[in-house]
Coordinates of C-alpha atoms in Angstrom, one line a residue:
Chain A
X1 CA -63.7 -4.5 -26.3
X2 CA -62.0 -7.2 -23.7
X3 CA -61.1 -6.1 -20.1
X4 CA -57.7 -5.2 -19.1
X5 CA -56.0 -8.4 -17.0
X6 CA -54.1 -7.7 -14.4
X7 CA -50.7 -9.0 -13.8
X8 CA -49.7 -9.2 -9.8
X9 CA -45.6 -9.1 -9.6
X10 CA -44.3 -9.6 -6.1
X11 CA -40.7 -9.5 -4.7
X12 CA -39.2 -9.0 -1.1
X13 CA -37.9 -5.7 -2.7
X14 CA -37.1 -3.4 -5.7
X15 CA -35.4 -6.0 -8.2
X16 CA -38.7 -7.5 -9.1
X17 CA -39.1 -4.2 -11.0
X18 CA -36.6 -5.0 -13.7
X19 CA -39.1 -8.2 -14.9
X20 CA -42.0 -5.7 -14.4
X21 CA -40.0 -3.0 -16.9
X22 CA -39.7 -5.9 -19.5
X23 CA -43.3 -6.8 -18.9
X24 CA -44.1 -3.4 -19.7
X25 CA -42.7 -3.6 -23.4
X26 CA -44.3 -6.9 -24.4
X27 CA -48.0 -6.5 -22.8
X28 CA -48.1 -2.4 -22.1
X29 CA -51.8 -3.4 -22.6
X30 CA -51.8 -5.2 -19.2
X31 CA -52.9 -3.7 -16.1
X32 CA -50.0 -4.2 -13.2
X33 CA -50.2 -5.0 -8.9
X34 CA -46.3 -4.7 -7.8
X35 CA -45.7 -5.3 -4.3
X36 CA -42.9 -4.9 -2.4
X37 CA -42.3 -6.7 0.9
X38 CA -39.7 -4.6 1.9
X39 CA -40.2 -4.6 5.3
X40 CA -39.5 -8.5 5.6
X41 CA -36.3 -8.1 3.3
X42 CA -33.8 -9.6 2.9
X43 CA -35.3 -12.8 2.4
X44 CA -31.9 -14.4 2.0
X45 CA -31.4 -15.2 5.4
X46 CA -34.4 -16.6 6.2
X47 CA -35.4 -20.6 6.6
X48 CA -37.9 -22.1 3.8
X49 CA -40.8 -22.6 5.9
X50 CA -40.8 -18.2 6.6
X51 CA -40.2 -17.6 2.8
X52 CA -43.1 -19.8 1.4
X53 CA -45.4 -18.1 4.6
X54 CA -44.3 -14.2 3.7
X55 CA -44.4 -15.3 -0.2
X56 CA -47.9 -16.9 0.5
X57 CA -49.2 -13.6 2.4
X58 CA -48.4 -11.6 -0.5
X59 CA -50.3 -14.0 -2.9
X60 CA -53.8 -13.7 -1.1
X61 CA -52.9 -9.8 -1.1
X62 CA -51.9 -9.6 -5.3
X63 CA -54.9 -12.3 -5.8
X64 CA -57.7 -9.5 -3.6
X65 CA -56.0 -6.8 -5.7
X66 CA -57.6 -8.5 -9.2
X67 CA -54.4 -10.7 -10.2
X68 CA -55.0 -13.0 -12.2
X69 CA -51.1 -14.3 -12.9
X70 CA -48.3 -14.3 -10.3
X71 CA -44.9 -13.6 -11.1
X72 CA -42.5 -14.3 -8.7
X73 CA -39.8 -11.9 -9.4
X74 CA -38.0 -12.7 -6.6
X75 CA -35.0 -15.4 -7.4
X76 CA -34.8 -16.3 -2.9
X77 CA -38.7 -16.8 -3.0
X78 CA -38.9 -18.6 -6.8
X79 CA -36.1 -20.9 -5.3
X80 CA -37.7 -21.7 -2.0
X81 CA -41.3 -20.9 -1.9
X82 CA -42.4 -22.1 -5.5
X83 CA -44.1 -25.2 -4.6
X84 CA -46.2 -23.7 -1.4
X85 CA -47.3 -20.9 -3.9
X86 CA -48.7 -23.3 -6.5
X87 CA -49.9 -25.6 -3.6
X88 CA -52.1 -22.1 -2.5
X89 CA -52.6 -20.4 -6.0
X90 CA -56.0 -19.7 -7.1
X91 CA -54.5 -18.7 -10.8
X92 CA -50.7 -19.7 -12.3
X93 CA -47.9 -18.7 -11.1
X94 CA -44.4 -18.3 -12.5
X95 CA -40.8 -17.8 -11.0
X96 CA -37.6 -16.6 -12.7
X97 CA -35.6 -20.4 -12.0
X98 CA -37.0 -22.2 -14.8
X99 CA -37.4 -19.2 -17.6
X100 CA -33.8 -18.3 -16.9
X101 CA -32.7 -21.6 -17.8
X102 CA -35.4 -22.6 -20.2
X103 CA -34.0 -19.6 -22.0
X104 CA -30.2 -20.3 -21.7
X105 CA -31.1 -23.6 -23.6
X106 CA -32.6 -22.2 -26.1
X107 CA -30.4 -19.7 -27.1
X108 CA -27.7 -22.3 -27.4
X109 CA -29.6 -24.7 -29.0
X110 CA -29.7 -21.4 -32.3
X111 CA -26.6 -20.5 -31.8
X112 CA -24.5 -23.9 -32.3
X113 CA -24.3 -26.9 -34.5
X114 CA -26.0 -29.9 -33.4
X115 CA -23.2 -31.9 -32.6
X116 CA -22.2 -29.1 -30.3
X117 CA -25.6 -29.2 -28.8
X118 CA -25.7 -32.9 -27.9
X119 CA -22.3 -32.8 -26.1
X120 CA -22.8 -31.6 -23.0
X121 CA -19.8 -32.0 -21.4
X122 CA -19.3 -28.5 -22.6
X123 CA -22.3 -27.1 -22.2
X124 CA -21.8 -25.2 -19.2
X125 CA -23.4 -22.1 -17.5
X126 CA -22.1 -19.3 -15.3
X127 CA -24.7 -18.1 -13.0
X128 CA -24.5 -14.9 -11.0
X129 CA -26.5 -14.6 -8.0
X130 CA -27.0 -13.6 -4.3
X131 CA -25.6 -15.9 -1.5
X132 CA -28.9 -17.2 -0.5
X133 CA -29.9 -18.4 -4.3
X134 CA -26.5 -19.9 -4.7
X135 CA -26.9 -22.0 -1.3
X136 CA -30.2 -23.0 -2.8
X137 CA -28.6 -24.9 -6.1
X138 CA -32.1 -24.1 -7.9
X139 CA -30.7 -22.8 -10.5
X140 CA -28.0 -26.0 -10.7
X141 CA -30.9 -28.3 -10.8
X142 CA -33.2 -26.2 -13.4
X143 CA -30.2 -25.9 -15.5
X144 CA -29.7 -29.7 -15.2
X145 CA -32.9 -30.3 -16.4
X146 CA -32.2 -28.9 -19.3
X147 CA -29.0 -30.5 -20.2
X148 CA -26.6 -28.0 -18.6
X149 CA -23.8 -27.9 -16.1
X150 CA -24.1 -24.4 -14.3
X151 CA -21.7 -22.7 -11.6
X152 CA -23.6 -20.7 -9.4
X153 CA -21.3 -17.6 -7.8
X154 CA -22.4 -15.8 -5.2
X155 CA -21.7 -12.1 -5.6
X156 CA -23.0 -10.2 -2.6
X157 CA -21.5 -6.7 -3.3
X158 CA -23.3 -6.3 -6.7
X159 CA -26.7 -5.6 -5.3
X160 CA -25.6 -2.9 -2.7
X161 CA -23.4 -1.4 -5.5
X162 CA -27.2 -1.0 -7.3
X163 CA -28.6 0.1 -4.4
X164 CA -26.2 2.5 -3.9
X165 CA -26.4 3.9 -7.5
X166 CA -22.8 3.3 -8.5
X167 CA -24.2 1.3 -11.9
X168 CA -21.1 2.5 -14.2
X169 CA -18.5 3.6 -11.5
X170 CA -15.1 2.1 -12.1
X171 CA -15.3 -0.1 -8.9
X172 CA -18.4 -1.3 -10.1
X173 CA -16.1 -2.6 -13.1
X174 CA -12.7 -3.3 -10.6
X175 CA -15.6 -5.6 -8.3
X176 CA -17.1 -7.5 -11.8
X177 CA -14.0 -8.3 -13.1
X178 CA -12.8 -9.7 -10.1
X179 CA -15.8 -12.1 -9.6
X180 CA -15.8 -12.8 -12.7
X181 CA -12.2 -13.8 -12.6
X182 CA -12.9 -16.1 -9.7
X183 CA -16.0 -17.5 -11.3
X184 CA -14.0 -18.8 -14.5
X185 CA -11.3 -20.1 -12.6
X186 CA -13.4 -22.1 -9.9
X187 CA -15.8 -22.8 -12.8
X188 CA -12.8 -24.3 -14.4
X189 CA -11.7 -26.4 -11.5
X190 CA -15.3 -28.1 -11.7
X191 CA -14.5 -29.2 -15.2
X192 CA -17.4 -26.5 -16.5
X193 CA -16.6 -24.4 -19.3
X194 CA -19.2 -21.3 -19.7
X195 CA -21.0 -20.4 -22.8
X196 CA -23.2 -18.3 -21.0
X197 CA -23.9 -15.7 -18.1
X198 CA -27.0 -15.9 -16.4
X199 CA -28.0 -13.1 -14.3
X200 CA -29.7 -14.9 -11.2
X201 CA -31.1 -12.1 -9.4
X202 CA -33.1 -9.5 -10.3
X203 CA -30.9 -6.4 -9.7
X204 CA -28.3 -7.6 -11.9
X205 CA -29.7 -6.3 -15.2
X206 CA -29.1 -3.0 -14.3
X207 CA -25.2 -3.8 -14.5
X208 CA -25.6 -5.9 -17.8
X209 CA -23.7 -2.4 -19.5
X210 CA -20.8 -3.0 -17.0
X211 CA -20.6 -6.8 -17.4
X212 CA -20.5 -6.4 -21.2
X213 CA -17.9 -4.2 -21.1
X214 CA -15.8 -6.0 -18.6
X215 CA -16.0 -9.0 -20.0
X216 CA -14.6 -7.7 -23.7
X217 CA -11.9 -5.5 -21.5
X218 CA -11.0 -8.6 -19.7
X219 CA -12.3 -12.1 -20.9
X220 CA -13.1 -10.7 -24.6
X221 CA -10.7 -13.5 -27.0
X222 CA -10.2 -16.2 -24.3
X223 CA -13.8 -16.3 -22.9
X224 CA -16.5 -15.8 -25.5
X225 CA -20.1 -15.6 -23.5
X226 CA -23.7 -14.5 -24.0
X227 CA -25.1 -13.0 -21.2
X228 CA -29.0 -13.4 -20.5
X229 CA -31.2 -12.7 -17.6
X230 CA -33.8 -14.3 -15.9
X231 CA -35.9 -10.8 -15.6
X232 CA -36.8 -10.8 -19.0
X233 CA -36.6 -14.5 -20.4
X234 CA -39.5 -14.4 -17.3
X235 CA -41.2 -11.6 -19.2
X236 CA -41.2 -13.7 -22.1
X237 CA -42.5 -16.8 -20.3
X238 CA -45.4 -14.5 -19.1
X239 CA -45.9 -13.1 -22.4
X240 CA -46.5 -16.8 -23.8
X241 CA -48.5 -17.6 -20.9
X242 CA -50.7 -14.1 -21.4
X243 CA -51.3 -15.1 -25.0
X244 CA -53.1 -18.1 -24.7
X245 CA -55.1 -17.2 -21.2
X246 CA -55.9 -13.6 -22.5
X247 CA -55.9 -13.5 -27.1
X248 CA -57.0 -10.0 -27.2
X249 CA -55.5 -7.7 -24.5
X250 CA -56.7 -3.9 -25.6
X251 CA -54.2 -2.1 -27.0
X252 CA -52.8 1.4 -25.3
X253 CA -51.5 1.8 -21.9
X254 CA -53.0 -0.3 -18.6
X255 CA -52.9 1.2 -15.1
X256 CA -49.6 0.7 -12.9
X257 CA -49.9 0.3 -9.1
X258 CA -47.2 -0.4 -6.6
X259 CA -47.6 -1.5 -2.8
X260 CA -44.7 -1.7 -0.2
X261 CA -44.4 -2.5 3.2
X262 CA -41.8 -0.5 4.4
X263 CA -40.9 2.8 3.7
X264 CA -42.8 4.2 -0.1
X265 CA -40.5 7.1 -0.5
X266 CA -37.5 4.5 -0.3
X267 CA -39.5 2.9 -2.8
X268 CA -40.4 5.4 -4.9
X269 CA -36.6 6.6 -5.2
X270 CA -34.7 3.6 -5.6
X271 CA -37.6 1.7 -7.3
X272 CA -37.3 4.3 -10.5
X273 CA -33.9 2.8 -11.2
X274 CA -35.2 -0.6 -11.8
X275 CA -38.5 0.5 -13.3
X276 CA -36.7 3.0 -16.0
X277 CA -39.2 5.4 -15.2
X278 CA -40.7 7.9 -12.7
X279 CA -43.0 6.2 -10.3
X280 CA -45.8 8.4 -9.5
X281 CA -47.2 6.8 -6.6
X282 CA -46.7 3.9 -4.2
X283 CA -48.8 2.5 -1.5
X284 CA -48.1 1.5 2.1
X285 CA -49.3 -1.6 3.1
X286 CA -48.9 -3.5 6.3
X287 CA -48.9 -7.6 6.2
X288 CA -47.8 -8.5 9.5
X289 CA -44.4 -9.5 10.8
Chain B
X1 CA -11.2 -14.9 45.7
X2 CA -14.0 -13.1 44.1
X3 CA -16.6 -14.4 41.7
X4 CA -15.9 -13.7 38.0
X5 CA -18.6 -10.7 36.9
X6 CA -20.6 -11.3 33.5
X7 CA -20.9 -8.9 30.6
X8 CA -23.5 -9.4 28.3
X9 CA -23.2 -8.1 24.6
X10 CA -25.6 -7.7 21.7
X11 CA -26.0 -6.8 18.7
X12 CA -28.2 -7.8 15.2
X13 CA -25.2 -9.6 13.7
X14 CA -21.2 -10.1 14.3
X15 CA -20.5 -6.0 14.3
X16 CA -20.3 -6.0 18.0
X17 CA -17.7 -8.6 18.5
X18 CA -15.4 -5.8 17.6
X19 CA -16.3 -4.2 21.1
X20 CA -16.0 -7.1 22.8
X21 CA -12.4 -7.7 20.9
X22 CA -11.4 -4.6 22.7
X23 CA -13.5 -5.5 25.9
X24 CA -11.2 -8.5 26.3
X25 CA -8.0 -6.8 25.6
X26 CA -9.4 -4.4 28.6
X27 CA -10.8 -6.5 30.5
X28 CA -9.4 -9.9 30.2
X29 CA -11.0 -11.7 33.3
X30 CA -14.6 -11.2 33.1
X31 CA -17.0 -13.6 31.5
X32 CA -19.0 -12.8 28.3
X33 CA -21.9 -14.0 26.8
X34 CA -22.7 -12.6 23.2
X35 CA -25.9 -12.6 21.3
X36 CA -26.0 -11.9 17.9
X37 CA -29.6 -11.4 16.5
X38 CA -28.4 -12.3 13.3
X39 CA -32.3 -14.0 11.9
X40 CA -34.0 -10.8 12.3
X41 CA -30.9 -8.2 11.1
X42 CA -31.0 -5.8 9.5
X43 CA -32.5 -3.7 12.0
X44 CA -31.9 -0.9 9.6
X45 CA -35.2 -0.9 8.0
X46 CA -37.4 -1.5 10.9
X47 CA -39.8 0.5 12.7
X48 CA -38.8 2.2 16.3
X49 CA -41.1 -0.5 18.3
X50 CA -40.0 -3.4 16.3
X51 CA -36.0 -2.7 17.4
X52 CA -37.1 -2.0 21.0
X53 CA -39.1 -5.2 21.1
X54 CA -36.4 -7.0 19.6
X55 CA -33.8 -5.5 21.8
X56 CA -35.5 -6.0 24.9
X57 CA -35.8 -9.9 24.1
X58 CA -32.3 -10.2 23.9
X59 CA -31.8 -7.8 27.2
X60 CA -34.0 -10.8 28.8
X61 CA -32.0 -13.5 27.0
X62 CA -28.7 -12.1 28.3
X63 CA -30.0 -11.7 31.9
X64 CA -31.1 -15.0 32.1
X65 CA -27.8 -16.2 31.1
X66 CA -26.2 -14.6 33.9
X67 CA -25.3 -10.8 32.2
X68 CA -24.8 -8.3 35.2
X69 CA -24.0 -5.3 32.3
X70 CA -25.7 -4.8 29.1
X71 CA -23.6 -3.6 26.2
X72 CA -25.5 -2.7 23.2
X73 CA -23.0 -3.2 21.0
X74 CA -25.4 -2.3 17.7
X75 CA -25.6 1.4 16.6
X76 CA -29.5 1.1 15.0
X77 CA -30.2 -0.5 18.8
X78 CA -28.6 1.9 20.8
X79 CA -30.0 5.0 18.5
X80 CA -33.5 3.7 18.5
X81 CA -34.0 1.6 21.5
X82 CA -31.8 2.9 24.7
X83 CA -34.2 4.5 26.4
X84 CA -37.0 1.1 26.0
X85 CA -34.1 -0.8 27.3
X86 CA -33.2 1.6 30.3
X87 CA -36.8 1.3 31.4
X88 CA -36.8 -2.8 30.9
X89 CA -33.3 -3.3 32.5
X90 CA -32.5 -4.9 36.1
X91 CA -29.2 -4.4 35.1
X92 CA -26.9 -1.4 33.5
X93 CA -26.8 -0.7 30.0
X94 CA -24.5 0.9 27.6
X95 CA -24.9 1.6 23.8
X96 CA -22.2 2.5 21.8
X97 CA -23.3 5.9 20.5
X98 CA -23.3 8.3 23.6
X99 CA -19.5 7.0 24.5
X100 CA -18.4 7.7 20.9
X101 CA -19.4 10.9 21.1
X102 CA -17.7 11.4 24.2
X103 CA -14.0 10.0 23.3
X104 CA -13.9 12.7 20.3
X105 CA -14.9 15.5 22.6
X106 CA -12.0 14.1 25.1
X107 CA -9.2 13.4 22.4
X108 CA -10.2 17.1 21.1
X109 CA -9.4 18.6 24.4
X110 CA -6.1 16.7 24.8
X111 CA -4.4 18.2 21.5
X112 CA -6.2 21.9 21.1
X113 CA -5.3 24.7 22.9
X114 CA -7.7 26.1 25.3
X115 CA -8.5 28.8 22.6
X116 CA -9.2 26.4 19.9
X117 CA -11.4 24.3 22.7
X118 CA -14.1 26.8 23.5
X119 CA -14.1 27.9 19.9
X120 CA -16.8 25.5 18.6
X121 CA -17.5 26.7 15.1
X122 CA -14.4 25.1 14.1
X123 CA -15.4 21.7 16.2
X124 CA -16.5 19.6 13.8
X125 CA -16.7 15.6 13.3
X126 CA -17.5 13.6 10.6
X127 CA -19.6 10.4 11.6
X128 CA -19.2 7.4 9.3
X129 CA -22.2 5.2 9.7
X130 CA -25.2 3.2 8.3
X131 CA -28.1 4.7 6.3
X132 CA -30.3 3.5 9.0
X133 CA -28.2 5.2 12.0
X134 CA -27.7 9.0 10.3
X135 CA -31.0 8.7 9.5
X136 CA -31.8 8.1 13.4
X137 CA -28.9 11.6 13.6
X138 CA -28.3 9.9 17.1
X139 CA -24.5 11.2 16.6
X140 CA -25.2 14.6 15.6
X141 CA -27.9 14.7 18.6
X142 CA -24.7 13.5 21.0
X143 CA -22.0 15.2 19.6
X144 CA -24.2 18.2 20.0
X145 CA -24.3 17.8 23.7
X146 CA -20.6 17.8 23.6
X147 CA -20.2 20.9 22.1
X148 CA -19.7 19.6 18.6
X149 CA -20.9 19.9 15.5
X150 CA -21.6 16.3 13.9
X151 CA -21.8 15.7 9.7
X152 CA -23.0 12.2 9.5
X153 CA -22.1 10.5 6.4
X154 CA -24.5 7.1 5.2
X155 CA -21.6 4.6 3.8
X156 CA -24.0 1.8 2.8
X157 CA -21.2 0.0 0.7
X158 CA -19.0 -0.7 3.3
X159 CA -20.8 -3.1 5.4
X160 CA -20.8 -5.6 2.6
X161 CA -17.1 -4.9 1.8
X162 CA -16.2 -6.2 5.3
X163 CA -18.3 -8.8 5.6
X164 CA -17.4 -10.3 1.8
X165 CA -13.5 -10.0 3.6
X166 CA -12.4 -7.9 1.4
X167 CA -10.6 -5.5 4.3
X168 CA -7.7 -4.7 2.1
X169 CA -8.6 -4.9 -1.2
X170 CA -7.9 -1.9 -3.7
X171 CA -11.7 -2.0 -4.5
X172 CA -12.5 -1.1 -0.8
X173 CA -9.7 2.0 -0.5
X174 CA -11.3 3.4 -3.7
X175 CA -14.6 3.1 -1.9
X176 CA -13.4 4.9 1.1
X177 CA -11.6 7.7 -1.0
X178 CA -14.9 8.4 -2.7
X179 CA -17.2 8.1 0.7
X180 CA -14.6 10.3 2.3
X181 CA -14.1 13.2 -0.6
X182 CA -18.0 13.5 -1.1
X183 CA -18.2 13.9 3.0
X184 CA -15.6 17.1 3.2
X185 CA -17.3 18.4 0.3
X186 CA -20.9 18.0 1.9
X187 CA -19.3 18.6 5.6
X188 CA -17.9 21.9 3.8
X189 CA -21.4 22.8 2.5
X190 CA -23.1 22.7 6.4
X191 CA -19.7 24.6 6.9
X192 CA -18.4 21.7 9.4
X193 CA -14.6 21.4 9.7
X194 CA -13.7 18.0 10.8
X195 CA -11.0 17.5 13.1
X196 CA -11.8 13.8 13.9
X197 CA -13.5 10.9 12.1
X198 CA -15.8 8.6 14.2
X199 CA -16.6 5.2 13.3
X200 CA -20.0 4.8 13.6
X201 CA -20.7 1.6 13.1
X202 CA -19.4 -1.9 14.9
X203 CA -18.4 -3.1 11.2
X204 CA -15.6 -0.2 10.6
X205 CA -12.5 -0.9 12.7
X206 CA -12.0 -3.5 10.8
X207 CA -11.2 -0.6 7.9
X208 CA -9.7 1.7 10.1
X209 CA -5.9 0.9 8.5
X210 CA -7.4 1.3 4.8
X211 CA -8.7 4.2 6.4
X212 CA -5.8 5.6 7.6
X213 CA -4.0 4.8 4.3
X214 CA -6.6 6.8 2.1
X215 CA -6.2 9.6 4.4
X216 CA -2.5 9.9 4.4
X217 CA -2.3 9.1 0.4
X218 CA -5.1 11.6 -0.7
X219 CA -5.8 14.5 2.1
X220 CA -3.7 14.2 4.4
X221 CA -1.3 17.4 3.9
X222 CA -5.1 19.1 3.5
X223 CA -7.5 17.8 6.1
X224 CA -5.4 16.4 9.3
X225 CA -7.9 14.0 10.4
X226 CA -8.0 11.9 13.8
X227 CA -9.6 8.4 13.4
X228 CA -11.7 7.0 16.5
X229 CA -14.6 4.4 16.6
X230 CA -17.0 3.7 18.7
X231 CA -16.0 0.1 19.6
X232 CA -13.1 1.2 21.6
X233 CA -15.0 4.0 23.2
X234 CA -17.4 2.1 24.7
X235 CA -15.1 -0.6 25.8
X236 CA -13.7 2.1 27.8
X237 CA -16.8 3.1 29.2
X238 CA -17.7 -0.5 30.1
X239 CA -14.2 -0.3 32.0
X240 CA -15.0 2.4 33.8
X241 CA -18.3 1.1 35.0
X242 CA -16.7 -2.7 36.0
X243 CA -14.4 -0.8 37.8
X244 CA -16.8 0.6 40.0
X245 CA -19.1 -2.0 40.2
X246 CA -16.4 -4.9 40.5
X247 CA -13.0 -3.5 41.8
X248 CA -11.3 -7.2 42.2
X249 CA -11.9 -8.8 38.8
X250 CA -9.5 -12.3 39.0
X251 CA -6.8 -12.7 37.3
X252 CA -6.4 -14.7 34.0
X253 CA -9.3 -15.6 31.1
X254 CA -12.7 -16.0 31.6
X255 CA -15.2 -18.4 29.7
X256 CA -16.9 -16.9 26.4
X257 CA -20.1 -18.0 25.1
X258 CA -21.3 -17.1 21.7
X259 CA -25.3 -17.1 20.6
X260 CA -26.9 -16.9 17.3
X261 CA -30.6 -16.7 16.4
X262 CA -29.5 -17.8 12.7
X263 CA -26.7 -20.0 11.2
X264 CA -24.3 -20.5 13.7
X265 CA -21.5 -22.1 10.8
X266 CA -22.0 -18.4 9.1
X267 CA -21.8 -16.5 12.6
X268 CA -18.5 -19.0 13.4
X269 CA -16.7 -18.0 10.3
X270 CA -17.4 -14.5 10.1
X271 CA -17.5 -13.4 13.5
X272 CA -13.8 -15.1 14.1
X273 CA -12.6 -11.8 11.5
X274 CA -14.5 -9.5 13.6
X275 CA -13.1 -11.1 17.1
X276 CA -10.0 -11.3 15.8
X277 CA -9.3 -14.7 17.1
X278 CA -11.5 -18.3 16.2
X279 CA -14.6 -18.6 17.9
X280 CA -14.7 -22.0 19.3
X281 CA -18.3 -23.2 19.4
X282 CA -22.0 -21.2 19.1
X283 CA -25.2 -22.0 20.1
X284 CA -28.4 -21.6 18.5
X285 CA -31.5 -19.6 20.6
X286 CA -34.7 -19.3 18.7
X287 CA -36.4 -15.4 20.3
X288 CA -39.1 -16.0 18.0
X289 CA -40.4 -14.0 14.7

């Protein structure tokens, strides 16, 4: 019987454990490293050249733990630190950027008549993400590549509203629906009309629920949109990427392990939200400041 | 005519302008320099020696610059590193957290009757604050040495709400009701009875009128509440100690100077809400990582 492979997932924080939960359905046969940098978070605020060398330090530590993929679950590092992370790589590694809107084109491209498909002046994409992502225009470009216009709006009170737990509290709702609101309208005043929402960060699945239901309270017959997130269009570019590096993963369960560098009982609270279930046990570990 | 004095201020981000808003209100003719450490905030999450560290770097900063008083206008700073700083300083310093305390034990004794005073099971305050700076329970440890008994409430949302603007936004008094109604009722549980709310953290005068209105529209016939903050309280300590130290301050404005160890176009535009009046020009100062 083949050997487990192991699967390293790294983000600055929690969110990277929303990919990891969708990992967890399509290849439960995988073994998993998470690490947290959580000490060095947010990430947002930080210049290029300190992402790619905190992103890079938790590489060599996923890569000595066994990894033998890298996911980059973390939409600041994917959009600022991808290149110095392939540059340093000793296996592949893949962000959320491109899967997101890899998988935004796709969807469209099944969902609407050809001649729809080839007019792009209407084939636009609403991305929600934090500040620093925004500022970055990755996901602007990665959509461009693939044919699409994309706003990018920041929305910084949606990841402490996760944080915080409020995940179907009315001003969760009150706050969606009014950045939404602002979205469509400045989306609008850039000539982009949305067919999609793309969830640019990797918190924002947990408020898919809210966003659904705001958007067919509020938008529902004037602003018909998908919504898709880059946690688990990654999953499925891993999935793909698994398949042909490993054919035969054993079937049955793989072990789990989770690092952080700050505080593991923060970790282990919070980090059960994202993950969808209990985590038994997380590891401190210290990788400089 | 005598020399202008110099007051240095710091804190991890724009928070503390709200002192020095009422520092220049109070004391109009001094100079100031601020720092704002805003490329290694939050200090929330880091470690005891990594905030004194930090803190003391900016102490030196602000010396060299001229500072003949140290405010530490930051709550995590002056509950974790006061005592580092003391030791470090040529100069005085004042945190924010021991002068907060203070101003509720002094408005207390003003409106109760001598009775009511030395009765202190009924002497309760509710402290509204960051996760980081009830976990430090540097309130509760200085409104105990006032006689009072101190429920400290983490309010991790509103940070974010003030510094996305949103100061009077229905969202943000919905926020505050809910904050405030699960305080009484956990205050109420450690059977503390607060007389007087203390703002805990540099970021909440700026909510101090939706406070006001939450109070007075849902518990205000119920739980007559006082509202002070820190900010104030400590401008009116540094008062006290100019006084002292510099009995002829001139006449008229003296010159501001504004530092920022990240982005000083996102320091401009945010700390000019905090200052309550445009911040003219900042300059960037690198302390290192």
């Amino acid at each position: 019987m083949s050997k487990r492979p192991t699967i390293g997932i790294f983000d600055s924080g929690f969110g990277g454990l929303t990919v990891m939960r969708s990992l967890l359905t399509l290849i439960p046969g995988a073994n998993y490293v998470y690490l947290g940098d959580t000490a060095r978070l947010p990430y947002g605020s930080k210049s290029r050249e300190t992402i790619a060398r905190y992103a890079v330090d938790s590489l060599r530590f996923l890569e000595a733990q066994g990894a033998e993929l890298f996911v980059v679950a973390c939409n600041t590092a994917s959009a600022l630190a991808l290149d110095a992370l392939e540059a340093e790589a000793k296996i592949p590694v893949i962000g959320v950027i491109e899967p997101g809107a890899a998988a935004v084109r796709a969807a469209y491209n099944q969902t609407m008549s050809e001649a729809a498909v080839t007019d792009l002046a209407g084939n636009g994409v609403l991305v929600l993400a934090t500040e620093a992502t925004v500022q970055s225009h990755a996901y602007a470009r990665a959509c461009a590549e693939h044919g699409m216009k994309a706003f990018e709006k920041a929305c910084p009170l949606l990841v402490p509203l996760v944080e915080e737990g409020w995940i179907d509290s009315p001003v969760t709702e009150e706050v969606v629906r009014i950045y939404l609101a602002e979205a469509l309208t400045q989306a609008r005043e850039h000539n982009i009309t949305p067919h999609t929402i793309l969830l640019g960060c990797t918190h924002y699945p947990l408020l898919q629920p809210v966003l659904e239901c705001v958007l067919l309270k509020h938008f529902g017959a004037n602003e018909p949109m998908g919504i898709l997130d880059s946690a688990e269009a990654t999953a499925q570019r891993v999935k793909q990427i698994m398949a042909e590096r490993f054919p035969a993963i054993p079937t049955g369960s793989g072990e789990l392990k989770f690092f952080a560098t700050d505080s593991v009982e923060k970790f282990q609270r919070l980090g059960s939200r994202f993950l969808g279930q209990p985590i038994a046990h997380v590891q401190h570990v210290d990788l400089g400041g």
